[in-house]
Short mmCIF file of C-alpha atoms in Angstrom, two decimals:
data_model
loop_
_atom_site.label_atom_id
_atom_site.label_comp_id
_atom_site.label_asym_id
_atom_site.label_seq_id
_atom_site.Cartn_x
_atom_site.Cartn_y
_atom_site.Cartn_z
CA MET A 1246 -64.30 -49.28 39.63
CA TRP A 1247 -61.30 -50.80 41.41
CA LYS A 1248 -61.52 -52.39 44.82
CA ILE A 1249 -59.19 -51.19 47.52
CA ARG A 1250 -57.35 -54.29 48.76
CA GLU A 1251 -58.32 -55.36 52.29
CA GLU A 1252 -54.87 -56.49 53.31
CA ARG A 1253 -53.39 -54.55 56.15
CA ARG A 1254 -51.21 -51.82 54.72
CA PRO A 1255 -49.58 -49.03 56.52
CA PHE A 1256 -51.57 -46.58 54.40
CA SER A 1257 -54.84 -46.88 52.53
CA PHE A 1258 -57.26 -44.02 51.83
CA SER A 1259 -60.71 -45.55 52.28
CA PHE A 1260 -63.27 -44.12 49.90
CA GLY A 1261 -66.21 -45.88 51.41
CA LEU A 1262 -67.13 -47.39 47.99
CA ALA A 1263 -69.10 -50.54 47.32
CA PRO A 1264 -66.73 -53.45 46.89
CA LEU A 1265 -66.06 -54.70 43.28
CA GLU A 1266 -63.59 -57.35 42.24
CA CYS A 1267 -61.26 -57.03 39.36
CA PRO A 1268 -58.33 -59.06 38.13
CA PRO A 1269 -54.87 -57.82 39.10
CA PRO A 1270 -53.17 -55.75 36.44
CA ALA A 1271 -50.23 -57.17 34.52
CA ALA A 1272 -48.10 -54.17 35.44
CA LYS A 1273 -48.73 -51.52 38.11
CA PRO A 1274 -50.02 -48.32 36.64
CA ALA A 1275 -48.26 -45.01 37.28
CA PHE A 1276 -51.12 -43.94 39.58
CA ALA A 1277 -53.73 -46.11 41.27
CA ILE A 1278 -56.05 -45.82 44.22
CA GLU A 1279 -53.63 -47.84 46.32
CA ASP A 1280 -50.94 -45.27 45.60
CA VAL A 1281 -52.96 -42.51 47.28
CA LYS A 1282 -51.45 -42.11 50.72
CA SER A 1283 -53.66 -41.51 53.71
CA PRO A 1284 -53.30 -39.56 56.93
CA PHE A 1285 -55.34 -42.19 58.75
CA THR A 1286 -52.24 -44.08 59.95
CA LEU A 1287 -50.02 -41.19 60.84
CA ARG A 1288 -49.02 -42.62 64.21
CA SER A 1289 -48.00 -46.00 62.92
CA ASN A 1290 -46.07 -44.44 60.02
CA VAL A 1291 -44.26 -41.99 62.26
CA SER A 1292 -43.35 -44.72 64.79
CA SER A 1293 -42.01 -47.01 62.03
CA THR A 1294 -39.95 -44.16 60.71
CA LYS A 1295 -38.53 -43.60 64.19
CA LYS A 1296 -37.54 -47.26 64.41
CA LYS A 1297 -35.60 -47.02 61.25
CA GLU A 1298 -33.96 -43.75 62.26
CA LYS A 1299 -33.66 -44.16 66.05
CA ASN A 1300 -29.96 -43.26 65.78
CA LYS A 1301 -30.81 -40.02 63.99
CA PRO A 1302 -31.08 -36.85 66.08
CA SER A 1303 -34.64 -35.68 66.69
CA TYR A 1304 -36.03 -32.55 65.11
CA THR A 1305 -35.00 -29.31 66.86
CA PHE A 1306 -36.80 -26.06 66.61
CA PRO A 1307 -35.27 -23.33 64.48
CA VAL A 1308 -32.80 -21.01 66.15
CA PRO A 1309 -34.05 -17.49 66.70
CA GLN A 1310 -33.50 -15.19 63.76
CA PRO A 1311 -33.49 -11.36 63.55
CA LYS A 1312 -36.99 -9.96 63.41
CA LEU A 1313 -38.26 -8.18 60.32
CA GLU A 1314 -38.33 -4.41 60.63
CA SER A 1315 -42.04 -4.27 59.80
CA GLN A 1316 -45.05 -6.58 59.77
CA TRP A 1317 -45.45 -8.48 56.56
CA ARG A 1318 -49.19 -8.39 57.14
CA GLU A 1319 -50.78 -5.22 58.49
CA MET A 1320 -52.36 -5.72 61.93
CA GLU A 1321 -53.69 -3.41 64.61
CA TRP A 1322 -53.24 -4.70 68.09
CA THR A 1323 -55.72 -2.55 70.09
CA GLU A 1324 -58.91 -2.99 72.11
CA GLU A 1325 -60.64 -0.91 69.44
CA GLN A 1326 -59.63 -3.40 66.77
CA LYS A 1327 -60.87 -6.22 68.90
CA ALA A 1328 -64.20 -4.55 69.46
CA SER A 1329 -64.50 -3.78 65.73
CA LEU A 1330 -63.84 -7.38 64.70
CA MET A 1331 -66.23 -8.74 67.30
CA LYS A 1332 -68.95 -6.42 65.99
CA THR A 1333 -68.27 -7.48 62.40
CA ILE A 1334 -68.41 -11.15 63.20
CA SER A 1335 -71.45 -10.84 65.53
CA SER A 1336 -73.48 -8.95 62.88
CA TYR A 1337 -72.44 -11.25 60.00
CA ARG A 1338 -75.22 -12.87 58.10
CA PRO A 1339 -74.83 -14.88 54.86
CA SER A 1340 -75.56 -12.85 51.70
CA CYS A 1341 -77.87 -15.67 50.50
CA HIS A 1342 -81.23 -15.60 52.30
CA GLU A 1343 -81.77 -19.33 52.13
CA GLY A 1344 -78.78 -20.12 54.39
CA THR A 1345 -79.29 -18.40 57.79
CA GLN A 1346 -75.89 -19.44 59.06
CA ALA A 1347 -72.46 -20.04 57.56
CA ARG A 1348 -71.26 -23.59 58.24
CA VAL A 1349 -67.47 -24.08 58.30
CA LEU A 1350 -65.87 -27.50 58.58
CA LEU A 1351 -62.53 -27.77 60.34
CA LEU A 1352 -60.44 -30.54 58.92
CA GLY A 1353 -56.92 -31.68 59.86
CA PRO A 1354 -54.72 -34.24 61.56
CA VAL A 1355 -55.31 -35.43 65.09
CA GLY A 1356 -54.02 -32.87 67.62
CA SER A 1357 -53.79 -30.05 65.17
CA GLY A 1358 -55.99 -27.80 67.28
CA LYS A 1359 -59.44 -27.94 65.64
CA SER A 1360 -61.47 -28.25 68.89
CA SER A 1361 -59.14 -25.84 70.65
CA PHE A 1362 -59.81 -23.23 67.96
CA ILE A 1363 -63.55 -23.52 68.42
CA SER A 1364 -63.23 -23.15 72.20
CA SER A 1365 -60.81 -20.26 71.82
CA VAL A 1366 -63.08 -18.28 69.53
CA GLN A 1367 -66.08 -18.88 71.81
CA SER A 1368 -63.91 -17.80 74.79
CA VAL A 1369 -63.29 -14.44 73.18
CA PHE A 1370 -67.03 -13.77 72.95
CA ASN A 1371 -67.68 -15.17 76.44
CA GLY A 1372 -65.09 -12.84 77.90
CA ARG A 1373 -63.33 -15.68 79.68
CA VAL A 1374 -61.43 -18.87 78.73
CA THR A 1375 -63.80 -21.83 78.35
CA ASN A 1376 -63.50 -25.26 76.72
CA ARG A 1377 -66.75 -25.52 74.82
CA ALA A 1378 -65.47 -28.20 72.45
CA MET A 1379 -63.86 -31.12 74.30
CA VAL A 1380 -60.14 -31.35 73.49
CA GLY A 1381 -58.04 -34.51 73.40
CA THR A 1382 -54.30 -35.14 73.46
CA SER A 1383 -51.91 -34.62 70.55
CA SER A 1384 -52.01 -38.36 69.67
CA THR A 1385 -55.67 -39.23 70.10
CA SER A 1386 -58.76 -37.52 68.71
CA PHE A 1387 -61.37 -36.69 71.38
CA THR A 1388 -63.92 -35.77 68.76
CA LYS A 1389 -65.57 -38.98 67.44
CA LYS A 1390 -68.63 -37.55 65.78
CA LEU A 1391 -69.89 -34.58 63.71
CA GLN A 1392 -70.58 -31.66 66.09
CA SER A 1393 -71.78 -28.23 65.10
CA PHE A 1394 -71.05 -25.29 67.38
CA ASN A 1395 -73.03 -22.07 67.04
CA ILE A 1396 -70.69 -19.25 68.00
CA HIS A 1397 -72.65 -17.15 70.43
CA GLY A 1398 -72.22 -13.40 70.63
CA GLN A 1399 -71.51 -11.50 73.82
CA LYS A 1400 -73.83 -12.04 76.76
CA GLY A 1401 -77.35 -10.98 75.86
CA GLU A 1402 -76.71 -10.92 72.11
CA ASP A 1403 -78.15 -13.32 69.48
CA PRO A 1404 -75.92 -16.16 68.15
CA THR A 1405 -73.63 -15.01 65.33
CA GLY A 1406 -74.22 -16.21 61.76
CA LEU A 1407 -71.26 -18.61 62.10
CA VAL A 1408 -71.23 -22.36 62.90
CA LEU A 1409 -67.99 -24.16 63.29
CA CYS A 1410 -68.24 -27.89 62.59
CA ASP A 1411 -65.94 -30.26 64.41
CA ILE A 1412 -65.12 -33.74 63.09
CA VAL A 1413 -62.82 -36.60 64.00
CA GLY A 1414 -59.20 -35.84 63.25
CA LEU A 1415 -57.22 -37.47 60.44
CA GLY A 1416 -54.76 -40.08 61.73
CA GLY A 1417 -53.97 -41.34 65.13
CA GLY A 1418 -53.86 -45.12 64.76
CA GLU A 1419 -54.91 -47.83 62.32
CA MET A 1420 -58.09 -46.07 61.32
CA THR A 1421 -60.09 -43.22 62.84
CA GLY A 1422 -63.27 -44.09 61.01
CA LEU A 1423 -63.06 -41.07 58.72
CA THR A 1424 -63.06 -41.79 54.95
CA LEU A 1425 -63.05 -39.54 51.92
CA HIS A 1426 -66.58 -40.67 51.24
CA ASP A 1427 -67.72 -39.53 54.65
CA ILE A 1428 -65.90 -36.20 54.43
CA LEU A 1429 -67.60 -35.40 51.19
CA SER A 1430 -70.97 -36.61 52.63
CA VAL A 1431 -70.54 -34.03 55.47
CA ILE A 1432 -69.73 -31.28 53.02
CA LYS A 1433 -72.70 -32.16 50.77
CA GLY A 1434 -74.97 -32.02 53.79
CA HIS A 1435 -75.98 -35.73 53.89
CA ALA A 1436 -74.40 -36.57 57.30
CA PRO A 1437 -76.71 -36.00 60.31
CA GLU A 1438 -75.64 -34.01 63.32
CA GLY A 1439 -73.99 -36.33 65.93
CA HIS A 1440 -73.13 -39.00 63.37
CA LYS A 1441 -70.38 -41.21 64.75
CA PHE A 1442 -67.88 -42.17 62.10
CA SER A 1443 -66.86 -45.78 61.54
CA PRO A 1444 -64.88 -47.23 58.58
CA ASP A 1445 -67.28 -50.15 58.23
CA GLN A 1446 -70.37 -48.00 58.40
CA PRO A 1447 -70.05 -45.21 55.81
CA VAL A 1448 -72.69 -42.45 55.57
CA ARG A 1449 -75.34 -43.76 53.22
CA SER A 1450 -79.10 -43.52 52.67
CA GLU A 1451 -79.70 -46.22 55.28
CA THR A 1452 -77.82 -44.17 57.92
CA VAL A 1453 -80.10 -42.98 60.77
CA GLY A 1454 -80.91 -39.37 60.21
CA TYR A 1455 -79.51 -39.36 56.67
CA ILE A 1456 -80.45 -36.15 54.84
CA LYS A 1457 -81.58 -37.23 51.43
CA LYS A 1458 -82.22 -33.79 49.92
CA PRO A 1459 -79.94 -31.36 51.82
CA GLY A 1460 -80.63 -27.65 51.50
CA LEU A 1461 -78.03 -24.88 51.59
CA LYS A 1462 -78.45 -24.67 55.37
CA ASP A 1463 -77.34 -28.35 55.74
CA LYS A 1464 -74.24 -28.13 53.59
CA ILE A 1465 -70.71 -26.94 54.40
CA HIS A 1466 -69.89 -23.52 52.91
CA CYS A 1467 -66.22 -23.30 53.60
CA VAL A 1468 -63.45 -25.81 54.70
CA ALA A 1469 -60.69 -24.65 57.02
CA PHE A 1470 -57.69 -26.96 57.19
CA VAL A 1471 -55.87 -26.98 60.46
CA VAL A 1472 -52.18 -27.87 60.76
CA ASP A 1473 -49.77 -27.69 63.69
CA ALA A 1474 -46.74 -25.50 63.01
CA SER A 1475 -44.64 -27.48 65.46
CA LYS A 1476 -45.23 -30.67 63.38
CA ILE A 1477 -44.86 -29.24 59.92
CA LEU A 1478 -41.42 -30.82 59.45
CA THR A 1479 -42.38 -34.15 61.07
CA TYR A 1480 -45.67 -34.84 59.32
CA PRO A 1481 -45.45 -37.92 57.06
CA LYS A 1482 -44.42 -36.85 53.55
CA ASP A 1483 -47.50 -38.45 51.97
CA LEU A 1484 -49.85 -36.36 54.12
CA SER A 1485 -49.32 -33.69 51.46
CA THR A 1486 -50.71 -36.06 48.89
CA THR A 1487 -53.76 -36.67 51.00
CA PHE A 1488 -54.35 -32.97 51.50
CA ARG A 1489 -54.08 -32.32 47.81
CA LEU A 1490 -56.55 -35.15 47.08
CA LEU A 1491 -59.02 -33.73 49.58
CA ARG A 1492 -58.59 -30.29 48.14
CA LYS A 1493 -59.21 -31.49 44.60
CA HIS A 1494 -62.51 -33.22 45.57
CA ILE A 1495 -63.60 -30.29 47.75
CA SER A 1496 -62.83 -27.82 44.94
CA ASP A 1497 -64.96 -29.90 42.59
CA LEU A 1498 -67.88 -29.08 44.89
CA ASP A 1499 -67.08 -25.33 44.50
CA ILE A 1500 -66.19 -24.94 48.18
CA HIS A 1501 -63.59 -22.37 49.09
CA GLN A 1502 -60.76 -23.41 51.42
CA VAL A 1503 -58.52 -21.66 53.89
CA ALA A 1504 -56.07 -22.89 56.52
CA LEU A 1505 -55.16 -22.22 60.07
CA LEU A 1506 -51.56 -22.61 61.37
CA THR A 1507 -51.70 -23.38 65.10
CA GLN A 1508 -49.09 -23.73 67.81
CA ILE A 1509 -47.08 -20.75 66.50
CA ASP A 1510 -45.93 -20.02 70.03
CA GLN A 1511 -44.15 -23.40 70.09
CA MET A 1512 -42.03 -22.46 67.11
CA CYS A 1513 -41.04 -18.88 67.87
CA PRO A 1514 -39.86 -17.76 71.37
CA GLU A 1515 -40.48 -14.07 70.50
CA THR A 1516 -44.05 -14.85 69.47
CA ALA A 1517 -44.56 -16.97 72.59
CA LYS A 1518 -43.62 -13.92 74.75
CA ASP A 1519 -45.52 -11.36 72.58
CA VAL A 1520 -48.01 -12.53 69.93
CA THR A 1521 -47.86 -9.15 68.25
CA GLN A 1522 -44.50 -10.25 66.89
CA VAL A 1523 -46.05 -12.98 64.78
CA TYR A 1524 -45.89 -11.05 61.53
CA LYS A 1525 -42.32 -9.87 62.19
CA SER A 1526 -41.06 -13.41 62.82
CA ARG A 1527 -38.98 -14.90 60.01
CA ILE A 1528 -39.60 -18.35 61.64
CA ILE A 1529 -43.38 -17.99 61.38
CA GLN A 1530 -43.10 -16.67 57.89
CA ASP A 1531 -41.04 -19.73 56.95
CA MET A 1532 -43.60 -22.05 58.67
CA MET A 1533 -46.37 -20.38 56.69
CA ASN A 1534 -44.55 -21.16 53.45
CA LYS A 1535 -43.96 -24.76 54.57
CA ALA A 1536 -47.66 -25.07 55.43
CA GLY A 1537 -48.57 -23.77 51.96
CA ASP A 1538 -46.32 -26.48 50.40
CA LEU A 1539 -47.94 -29.15 52.63
CA LEU A 1540 -51.46 -28.12 51.66
CA GLY A 1541 -50.77 -27.08 48.09
CA MET A 1542 -52.23 -23.59 48.58
CA SER A 1543 -50.94 -20.05 48.49
CA THR A 1544 -50.02 -18.50 51.87
CA SER A 1545 -52.63 -15.78 51.19
CA TYR A 1546 -55.19 -18.45 52.29
CA ILE A 1547 -53.32 -19.28 55.48
CA VAL A 1548 -53.54 -17.42 58.82
CA PRO A 1549 -51.56 -18.13 62.03
CA VAL A 1550 -53.40 -18.50 65.33
CA LYS A 1551 -52.58 -19.12 68.99
CA ASN A 1552 -55.32 -21.15 70.71
CA TYR A 1553 -55.90 -20.83 74.41
CA SER A 1554 -54.62 -23.92 76.15
CA SER A 1555 -53.10 -23.42 79.63
CA GLU A 1556 -54.26 -19.85 80.08
CA LEU A 1557 -57.05 -18.87 82.45
CA ASP A 1558 -57.32 -15.28 81.30
CA LEU A 1559 -57.83 -13.66 77.86
CA ASN A 1560 -55.19 -11.61 76.17
CA VAL A 1561 -56.35 -8.80 73.87
CA ASN A 1562 -53.58 -9.32 71.30
CA ASN A 1563 -54.35 -13.06 71.12
CA ASP A 1564 -57.99 -12.25 70.82
CA VAL A 1565 -57.31 -9.98 67.83
CA LEU A 1566 -55.32 -12.74 66.13
CA LEU A 1567 -58.14 -15.25 66.63
CA LEU A 1568 -60.83 -12.80 65.46
CA ARG A 1569 -58.84 -11.91 62.37
CA ALA A 1570 -58.74 -15.65 61.54
CA VAL A 1571 -62.54 -15.86 61.88
CA ASP A 1572 -62.94 -12.77 59.71
CA HIS A 1573 -60.63 -14.36 57.14
CA ILE A 1574 -62.82 -17.52 57.11
CA LEU A 1575 -66.02 -15.53 56.76
CA GLN A 1576 -64.68 -13.69 53.72
CA TYR A 1577 -64.21 -16.88 51.85
CA THR A 1578 -67.44 -18.33 53.19
CA ASP A 1579 -69.42 -15.41 51.89
CA LEU A 1580 -67.86 -15.91 48.41
CA HIS A 1581 -69.62 -19.26 48.38
CA PHE A 1582 -72.96 -17.69 49.08
CA GLN A 1583 -72.39 -15.00 46.43
CA ASP A 1584 -71.43 -17.71 43.92
CA ASN A 1585 -74.59 -19.69 44.76
CA ALA A 1586 -77.03 -16.86 45.09
CA PRO A 1587 -80.28 -17.49 43.28
CA GLN A 1588 -80.43 -15.85 39.85
CA HIS A 1589 -83.38 -13.43 39.56
CA THR A 1590 -84.48 -12.91 35.97
CA GLY A 1591 -87.23 -10.43 36.94
CA PRO A 1592 -90.93 -10.52 36.14
CA LYS A 1593 -92.06 -11.52 32.71
CA ILE A 1594 -93.24 -8.77 30.52
CA ASP A 1595 -96.41 -9.24 28.44
CA LEU A 1596 -95.58 -7.72 25.03
CA GLY A 1597 -99.16 -8.32 23.90
CA ILE A 1598 -98.11 -10.30 20.86
#
């Protein structure tokens, strides 16, 4: 096992592994741990890039393009559709009896909109805009620890079968304290609720509250990557490498993954005015394809959303888009429960032999 060098490098994906020494290789291999780029120093990388290219014009948003004649994904923008989706989500229960709630981990760069998505979804069920999950700025992560949010149904109803798990964002400085080791520990169910992440204190058996033998109810059942549409073209190029590395390790755990594309209103003026135009927008369609390239996944796994930010009142069309995203997540979450359902062989038959 190779040790990750401790010299200060602009990028180094920390695996949280026990240190081991080894002699330096005679020639650098084609692929080594040090070659794996990390999102944990997004800010420093972006700033250094800006220094080199300060004379270069900054990125400008795409010019408006003619809308598509019809939606490239079928959507109904009605109060009835909103009510139907809310009923579906409120009544959802995992198909596997052992897990009473579906736990979904939101994972993405700092400022991508993870906490805002949680607050926006809860706002729809509350009937008013609320900020249940604390939200930071675009450059700093307000979330510092593992937090699980039970999505409550409408007033008087029981909580839904969905739990959205918030975690510190990737990037935003020298090190956010989030390592690949810790991410996988959360997914496997070892990390305790409220655990504060630190690069020099990885999740291990000595961690206070460490779950030694996690059950299905402790584990993550689906991962939703969250990326900001307005930053797709300015994210560091090696962030794609990091996403693909994460996806490989998460896939090895048989966890399904989807993605949310946020800030779509910042990319398309027509969608900003009327969110029902999202699936007629060529700009959003192009951003979806770029998000797929960044994450290394088909666009069929990706859904666009518009989180509530400055609004004080709900909008039925925006609610429908948010609820469709939740329904999309639950479809893939339930696949995990189906794949891991206990196999019943039936009672043994005494043949009297």
